[in-house]
């Protein structure tokens, strides 16, 4: 069995590390700060609740990146997308030939951004970089060393950058986690970014309720009413229009719920209501949360940027970004990933497709 490093020990990272340990893999766990992993450093164990139940032992937990990834064939990066640049810089000096890095997920443009940092850091090692379309679990961390898995998704699209490395990626990643499904290229993972549909607008439209109840309501079942779902459908529609620029067939949010969770509905609202995997997932206790701080700059902003660059208007997406700017006292237009920041300014659609499929000439 390949040795695996999980980089990031939040909700997803702890759940994934425990899940992989359950499957018998030699797992290391890295976190930037010691606070979240102190109990795991001592016990080497993670307890999982929910769809998977048990206490499972990992090899070790550490705040030392070199120690965490040394000799590890598969490196699963499970941090908010706004931390990808920092993680890439920390990882760069210690990468080894033959390692596979997977961003879980990349959000929009994650692999492109991560790759740009590795180039800036002059990494010459032969590594494979890939991004997943979403995270494999709906999960929450109840305490350090205890994670609840509400639902394991049926399938998660993933692709390497460039796509010419997909066969090598599949041989290792899909053997470890069969739920991963190789797709054509990172256009499919970056723009089929379903979190961008569900998370930021729902949180912003429930801002008063979040701030007056500290998030004491079920995010999907109570936060997404029929009228809120109509806004989400418009965001989804704009996302799909931008993706179609790249001669790619987008998966609608309603179709994705069927793909990932086996749920159907005549509308997006109905499909969400039919997903028992969302039951018990509460809203964030504050607006200062990754649903805005990650999904705005790393998902909505790049989708809008690609639309602006190539002639597709995104008025509903833009309105959510503008509202968030006011509410959070930030300028996500400047903080977020853009066509320029990703090194794609001036490139044609055909150039970008060639880049993600074949790599740089």
Short mmCIF file of C-alpha atoms in Angstrom, two decimals:
data_model
loop_
_atom_site.label_atom_id
_atom_site.label_comp_id
_atom_site.label_asym_id
_atom_site.label_seq_id
_atom_site.Cartn_x
_atom_site.Cartn_y
_atom_site.Cartn_z
CA UNK A 1 0.00 0.00 0.00
CA UNK A 2 1.19 3.50 -0.82
CA UNK A 3 2.09 5.83 2.02
CA UNK A 4 -0.22 8.84 2.23
CA UNK A 5 0.17 12.31 3.74
CA UNK A 6 -2.91 14.37 4.57
CA UNK A 7 -2.03 18.07 4.65
CA UNK A 8 -4.55 20.01 6.72
CA UNK A 9 -6.31 18.87 9.90
CA UNK A 10 -9.62 20.69 9.81
CA UNK A 11 -13.07 19.13 9.33
CA UNK A 12 -12.09 17.34 6.15
CA UNK A 13 -8.45 16.53 6.86
CA UNK A 14 -9.08 14.70 10.12
CA UNK A 15 -11.99 12.76 8.61
CA UNK A 16 -9.92 11.79 5.56
CA UNK A 17 -6.89 10.76 7.62
CA UNK A 18 -9.04 8.55 9.84
CA UNK A 19 -10.88 7.08 6.86
CA UNK A 20 -7.63 6.18 5.07
CA UNK A 21 -6.24 4.67 8.28
CA UNK A 22 -9.43 2.59 8.52
CA UNK A 23 -8.63 1.24 5.06
CA UNK A 24 -5.19 0.16 6.26
CA UNK A 25 -3.00 2.89 4.78
CA UNK A 26 0.10 4.32 6.44
CA UNK A 27 -1.08 7.89 7.02
CA UNK A 28 0.70 11.01 8.25
CA UNK A 29 -1.23 14.16 9.16
CA UNK A 30 0.13 17.71 8.86
CA UNK A 31 -1.34 20.90 10.22
CA UNK A 32 0.13 24.39 10.20
CA UNK A 33 -0.71 25.01 13.86
CA UNK A 34 -0.36 22.56 16.74
CA UNK A 35 -3.64 23.41 18.46
CA UNK A 36 -5.87 21.18 16.33
CA UNK A 37 -3.60 18.17 16.32
CA UNK A 38 -2.13 18.13 19.84
CA UNK A 39 -4.33 15.21 20.97
CA UNK A 40 -3.53 13.31 17.76
CA UNK A 41 0.21 13.88 18.15
CA UNK A 42 -0.03 12.09 21.50
CA UNK A 43 -2.58 9.38 20.68
CA UNK A 44 -1.98 8.78 16.94
CA UNK A 45 -5.72 8.14 16.75
CA UNK A 46 -8.77 9.76 15.14
CA UNK A 47 -12.33 8.87 16.00
CA UNK A 48 -14.89 8.96 13.18
CA UNK A 49 -18.63 9.17 13.76
CA UNK A 50 -21.61 9.17 11.44
CA UNK A 51 -21.63 7.05 8.28
CA UNK A 52 -18.32 5.52 9.39
CA UNK A 53 -17.82 4.72 13.07
CA UNK A 54 -14.63 3.76 14.85
CA UNK A 55 -11.27 4.88 16.21
CA UNK A 56 -8.37 4.50 13.80
CA UNK A 57 -4.63 4.90 14.21
CA UNK A 58 -2.46 7.00 11.92
CA UNK A 59 1.34 6.82 11.83
CA UNK A 60 1.90 10.31 13.21
CA UNK A 61 0.73 13.92 13.24
CA UNK A 62 3.12 16.85 12.89
CA UNK A 63 3.55 20.55 12.16
CA UNK A 64 6.74 19.80 10.20
CA UNK A 65 6.03 19.70 6.45
CA UNK A 66 9.27 17.91 5.56
CA UNK A 67 8.52 15.15 8.05
CA UNK A 68 4.89 14.91 6.94
CA UNK A 69 5.51 14.33 3.21
CA UNK A 70 8.88 12.54 3.22
CA UNK A 71 8.56 9.22 1.41
CA UNK A 72 4.82 9.70 0.87
CA UNK A 73 3.63 8.74 -2.61
CA UNK A 74 0.23 10.44 -2.30
CA UNK A 75 -0.19 13.89 -0.74
CA UNK A 76 -3.82 14.85 -0.10
CA UNK A 77 -4.08 18.63 0.46
CA UNK A 78 -7.20 19.38 2.51
CA UNK A 79 -7.04 23.09 3.34
CA UNK A 80 -9.22 26.05 2.35
CA UNK A 81 -8.33 27.17 -1.17
CA UNK A 82 -7.05 30.54 0.08
CA UNK A 83 -4.21 28.59 1.75
CA UNK A 84 -3.08 26.79 -1.41
CA UNK A 85 -0.34 29.32 -2.17
CA UNK A 86 1.13 29.06 1.32
CA UNK A 87 0.99 25.25 1.30
CA UNK A 88 2.66 25.12 -2.13
CA UNK A 89 5.51 27.32 -0.85
CA UNK A 90 5.96 25.23 2.30
CA UNK A 91 5.89 22.00 0.33
CA UNK A 92 8.14 23.05 -2.55
CA UNK A 93 11.59 22.44 -0.92
CA UNK A 94 10.71 18.90 0.17
CA UNK A 95 8.95 17.40 -2.84
CA UNK A 96 10.32 14.17 -4.30
CA UNK A 97 10.20 12.61 -7.76
CA UNK A 98 7.10 10.51 -8.31
CA UNK A 99 4.87 12.12 -5.70
CA UNK A 100 1.23 12.91 -6.45
CA UNK A 101 -0.40 16.03 -4.97
CA UNK A 102 -4.19 16.22 -4.95
CA UNK A 103 -6.08 19.39 -3.96
CA UNK A 104 -9.26 18.38 -2.12
CA UNK A 105 -10.83 20.40 -3.66
CA UNK A 106 -9.13 22.89 -5.96
CA UNK A 107 -12.17 25.17 -6.12
CA UNK A 108 -11.78 27.21 -9.35
CA UNK A 109 -8.25 27.40 -10.75
CA UNK A 110 -6.60 25.69 -7.79
CA UNK A 111 -4.25 23.42 -9.71
CA UNK A 112 -3.24 26.29 -12.00
CA UNK A 113 -2.44 28.53 -9.02
CA UNK A 114 -0.58 25.77 -7.13
CA UNK A 115 1.44 24.94 -10.24
CA UNK A 116 2.39 28.59 -10.70
CA UNK A 117 3.80 28.68 -7.16
CA UNK A 118 5.84 25.49 -7.73
CA UNK A 119 7.32 27.11 -10.85
CA UNK A 120 8.10 30.31 -8.94
CA UNK A 121 9.84 28.19 -6.28
CA UNK A 122 11.88 26.53 -9.05
CA UNK A 123 10.69 23.00 -8.25
CA UNK A 124 12.34 20.58 -10.69
CA UNK A 125 11.05 17.33 -9.21
CA UNK A 126 8.78 15.17 -11.37
CA UNK A 127 5.51 15.42 -9.43
CA UNK A 128 1.91 15.01 -10.55
CA UNK A 129 -0.49 17.78 -9.52
CA UNK A 130 -4.25 17.20 -9.55
CA UNK A 131 -7.43 18.74 -8.23
CA UNK A 132 -10.74 17.28 -7.13
CA UNK A 133 -14.05 18.94 -7.95
CA UNK A 134 -15.29 18.73 -4.37
CA UNK A 135 -14.41 17.07 -1.08
CA UNK A 136 -15.28 13.40 -0.79
CA UNK A 137 -17.24 13.80 2.48
CA UNK A 138 -19.85 16.02 3.97
CA UNK A 139 -18.14 16.22 7.35
CA UNK A 140 -17.63 18.28 10.47
CA UNK A 141 -15.09 18.14 13.30
CA UNK A 142 -16.76 18.02 16.72
CA UNK A 143 -13.51 18.02 18.73
CA UNK A 144 -9.78 17.68 17.94
CA UNK A 145 -9.36 14.03 17.00
CA UNK A 146 -13.11 13.50 16.47
CA UNK A 147 -14.75 13.96 13.05
CA UNK A 148 -18.29 13.23 11.91
CA UNK A 149 -18.86 11.98 8.36
CA UNK A 150 -22.45 12.79 7.42
CA UNK A 151 -22.15 11.20 4.00
CA UNK A 152 -19.49 9.79 1.66
CA UNK A 153 -20.16 10.99 -1.87
CA UNK A 154 -20.75 8.32 -4.51
CA UNK A 155 -18.24 9.85 -6.91
CA UNK A 156 -15.84 12.79 -7.03
CA UNK A 157 -14.38 14.03 -10.35
CA UNK A 158 -10.62 14.57 -10.38
CA UNK A 159 -8.04 15.44 -13.03
CA UNK A 160 -4.32 16.03 -13.31
CA UNK A 161 -2.70 19.17 -14.69
CA UNK A 162 -1.90 18.49 -17.46
CA UNK A 163 -4.38 15.75 -18.32
CA UNK A 164 -1.62 13.70 -19.97
CA UNK A 165 -0.79 12.49 -16.42
CA UNK A 166 -4.30 11.19 -15.74
CA UNK A 167 -3.41 7.53 -16.24
CA UNK A 168 -0.64 7.76 -13.63
CA UNK A 169 -2.98 9.61 -11.28
CA UNK A 170 -5.71 7.01 -11.69
CA UNK A 171 -3.37 4.09 -10.98
CA UNK A 172 -2.54 5.41 -7.49
CA UNK A 173 -5.44 7.61 -6.38
CA UNK A 174 -8.36 5.50 -7.54
CA UNK A 175 -6.81 2.36 -6.07
CA UNK A 176 -6.71 4.09 -2.68
CA UNK A 177 -10.12 5.77 -2.96
CA UNK A 178 -12.36 4.23 -5.68
CA UNK A 179 -14.92 7.04 -5.33
CA UNK A 180 -12.59 9.30 -7.32
CA UNK A 181 -13.45 9.41 -11.01
CA UNK A 182 -10.95 10.65 -13.60
CA UNK A 183 -12.36 13.34 -15.89
CA UNK A 184 -11.02 14.93 -19.05
CA UNK A 185 -9.15 17.90 -17.56
CA UNK A 186 -9.20 20.51 -14.80
CA UNK A 187 -11.78 22.57 -16.70
CA UNK A 188 -14.27 19.94 -15.51
CA UNK A 189 -13.12 20.05 -11.89
CA UNK A 190 -12.67 23.83 -11.64
CA UNK A 191 -15.93 24.94 -13.26
CA UNK A 192 -18.12 22.11 -11.96
CA UNK A 193 -17.46 23.70 -8.58
CA UNK A 194 -20.79 23.03 -6.89
CA UNK A 195 -19.82 24.54 -3.53
CA UNK A 196 -19.87 27.93 -5.21
CA UNK A 197 -23.58 27.42 -5.91
CA UNK A 198 -24.64 26.28 -2.44
CA UNK A 199 -22.38 28.09 0.03
CA UNK A 200 -21.79 31.86 -0.32
CA UNK A 201 -25.22 33.07 -1.46
CA UNK A 202 -27.02 30.90 1.10
CA UNK A 203 -24.87 32.28 3.92
CA UNK A 204 -25.25 35.90 2.79
CA UNK A 205 -29.03 35.58 2.35
CA UNK A 206 -29.23 34.13 5.87
CA UNK A 207 -26.87 36.71 7.40
CA UNK A 208 -29.32 38.07 9.96
CA UNK A 209 -30.25 34.59 11.12
CA UNK A 210 -26.60 33.54 11.42
CA UNK A 211 -25.69 36.63 13.42
CA UNK A 212 -28.70 36.43 15.78
CA UNK A 213 -28.62 32.66 16.38
CA UNK A 214 -24.88 31.89 15.98
CA UNK A 215 -25.84 29.48 13.20
CA UNK A 216 -28.28 27.39 15.22
CA UNK A 217 -30.24 26.17 12.20
CA UNK A 218 -29.77 23.49 9.56
CA UNK A 219 -27.90 25.17 6.72
CA UNK A 220 -29.33 23.25 3.78
CA UNK A 221 -32.79 22.38 5.08
CA UNK A 222 -33.68 25.66 6.79
CA UNK A 223 -31.30 28.09 5.07
CA UNK A 224 -32.35 27.17 1.53
CA UNK A 225 -36.00 28.12 1.08
CA UNK A 226 -37.76 28.10 -2.34
CA UNK A 227 -36.84 31.75 -2.98
CA UNK A 228 -33.20 31.27 -1.92
CA UNK A 229 -33.02 28.21 -4.18
CA UNK A 230 -34.08 30.39 -7.13
CA UNK A 231 -31.02 32.59 -6.54
CA UNK A 232 -28.82 29.48 -6.38
CA UNK A 233 -30.28 28.29 -9.69
CA UNK A 234 -29.32 31.60 -11.33
CA UNK A 235 -25.76 31.34 -9.97
CA UNK A 236 -25.61 27.80 -11.30
CA UNK A 237 -26.87 28.95 -14.69
CA UNK A 238 -24.16 31.62 -14.94
CA UNK A 239 -21.46 29.15 -13.84
CA UNK A 240 -22.56 26.73 -16.56
CA UNK A 241 -22.49 29.45 -19.23
CA UNK A 242 -18.89 30.30 -18.36
CA UNK A 243 -17.87 26.64 -18.42
CA UNK A 244 -19.40 26.19 -21.87
CA UNK A 245 -16.85 28.70 -23.19
CA UNK A 246 -14.32 25.86 -22.97
CA UNK A 247 -16.34 23.44 -25.13
CA UNK A 248 -17.19 21.50 -21.98
CA UNK A 249 -20.54 20.12 -20.86
CA UNK A 250 -21.28 21.41 -17.35
CA UNK A 251 -23.03 19.38 -14.69
CA UNK A 252 -25.89 21.37 -13.18
CA UNK A 253 -26.17 21.51 -9.40
CA UNK A 254 -29.35 19.41 -9.59
CA UNK A 255 -27.62 16.77 -11.73
CA UNK A 256 -24.63 16.80 -9.35
CA UNK A 257 -26.85 15.98 -6.37
CA UNK A 258 -27.99 12.88 -8.24
CA UNK A 259 -24.40 12.04 -9.26
CA UNK A 260 -22.91 12.47 -5.79
CA UNK A 261 -25.80 11.47 -3.52
CA UNK A 262 -28.38 9.57 -5.62
CA UNK A 263 -31.06 12.19 -5.01
CA UNK A 264 -33.47 13.67 -7.52
CA UNK A 265 -36.00 16.47 -7.65
CA UNK A 266 -38.03 18.50 -10.11
CA UNK A 267 -36.20 21.62 -8.93
CA UNK A 268 -32.95 22.37 -7.14
CA UNK A 269 -34.92 23.11 -3.97
CA UNK A 270 -36.67 19.75 -4.12
CA UNK A 271 -33.42 17.86 -4.79
CA UNK A 272 -31.73 19.51 -1.80
CA UNK A 273 -34.70 18.61 0.42
CA UNK A 274 -34.41 14.98 -0.72
CA UNK A 275 -30.75 14.71 0.32
CA UNK A 276 -30.66 13.09 3.75
CA UNK A 277 -26.85 13.48 3.66
CA UNK A 278 -27.38 17.18 4.46
CA UNK A 279 -29.53 16.45 7.52
CA UNK A 280 -27.91 17.67 10.73
CA UNK A 281 -25.40 20.01 9.05
CA UNK A 282 -25.74 23.33 10.85
CA UNK A 283 -24.91 26.77 9.54
CA UNK A 284 -21.59 28.39 10.40
CA UNK A 285 -21.76 30.39 13.66
CA UNK A 286 -20.48 33.54 11.96
CA UNK A 287 -20.11 35.09 8.51
CA UNK A 288 -16.35 34.98 9.05
CA UNK A 289 -16.30 31.51 7.54
CA UNK A 290 -14.83 29.65 4.59
CA UNK A 291 -18.24 29.67 2.84
CA UNK A 292 -17.45 33.33 2.19
CA UNK A 293 -13.71 33.70 2.82
CA UNK A 294 -12.89 30.73 0.57
CA UNK A 295 -15.78 30.43 -1.87
CA UNK A 296 -15.95 34.12 -2.76
CA UNK A 297 -12.32 34.79 -3.78
CA UNK A 298 -11.45 31.26 -4.92
CA UNK A 299 -14.66 30.38 -6.75
CA UNK A 300 -17.09 33.19 -7.52
CA UNK A 301 -14.41 35.77 -8.39
CA UNK A 302 -12.53 33.53 -10.89
CA UNK A 303 -15.78 32.44 -12.55
CA UNK A 304 -16.76 36.09 -12.94
CA UNK A 305 -13.23 36.92 -14.16
CA UNK A 306 -13.33 34.25 -16.86
CA UNK A 307 -16.78 35.45 -17.88
CA UNK A 308 -15.60 39.05 -18.17
CA UNK A 309 -12.45 38.04 -20.10
CA UNK A 310 -14.34 35.96 -22.65
CA UNK A 311 -17.68 37.74 -22.97
CA UNK A 312 -20.15 36.02 -20.63
CA UNK A 313 -22.03 38.27 -18.19
CA UNK A 314 -22.50 37.04 -14.60
CA UNK A 315 -24.78 39.64 -12.94
CA UNK A 316 -26.10 37.45 -10.09
CA UNK A 317 -22.63 36.16 -9.19
CA UNK A 318 -21.33 39.73 -9.29
CA UNK A 319 -24.13 40.94 -7.01
CA UNK A 320 -23.27 38.30 -4.38
CA UNK A 321 -19.60 39.37 -4.49
CA UNK A 322 -20.54 43.03 -4.12
CA UNK A 323 -22.85 42.31 -1.17
CA UNK A 324 -20.11 40.27 0.52
CA UNK A 325 -17.62 43.11 0.02
CA UNK A 326 -19.92 45.46 1.95
CA UNK A 327 -20.86 42.98 4.67
CA UNK A 328 -17.30 41.75 5.29
CA UNK A 329 -15.51 45.06 4.75
CA UNK A 330 -13.29 43.50 2.10
CA UNK A 331 -12.58 43.72 -1.61
CA UNK A 332 -12.85 40.17 -2.87
CA UNK A 333 -12.37 41.40 -6.44
CA UNK A 334 -8.76 42.21 -5.51
CA UNK A 335 -8.19 39.25 -3.17
CA UNK A 336 -9.57 36.59 -5.49
CA UNK A 337 -8.15 34.49 -8.29
CA UNK A 338 -8.43 36.15 -11.68
CA UNK A 339 -7.49 35.26 -15.23
CA UNK A 340 -4.46 37.52 -14.83
CA UNK A 341 -3.38 36.03 -11.48
CA UNK A 342 -3.60 32.53 -12.92
CA UNK A 343 -1.21 33.52 -15.72
CA UNK A 344 -3.84 33.20 -18.46
CA UNK A 345 -4.33 36.84 -19.49
CA UNK A 346 -4.19 37.26 -23.25
CA UNK A 347 -4.55 33.55 -23.94
CA UNK A 348 -7.29 32.29 -26.21
CA UNK A 349 -9.80 29.65 -25.15
CA UNK A 350 -7.95 27.20 -27.38
CA UNK A 351 -4.64 28.09 -25.68
CA UNK A 352 -6.11 27.39 -22.24
CA UNK A 353 -7.60 24.06 -23.33
CA UNK A 354 -4.24 23.05 -24.76
CA UNK A 355 -2.49 24.10 -21.54
CA UNK A 356 -4.70 22.01 -19.25
CA UNK A 357 -4.67 18.99 -21.56
CA UNK A 358 -1.08 18.93 -22.80
CA UNK A 359 0.88 21.24 -20.52
CA UNK A 360 3.17 24.10 -21.45
CA UNK A 361 4.97 23.83 -24.75
#
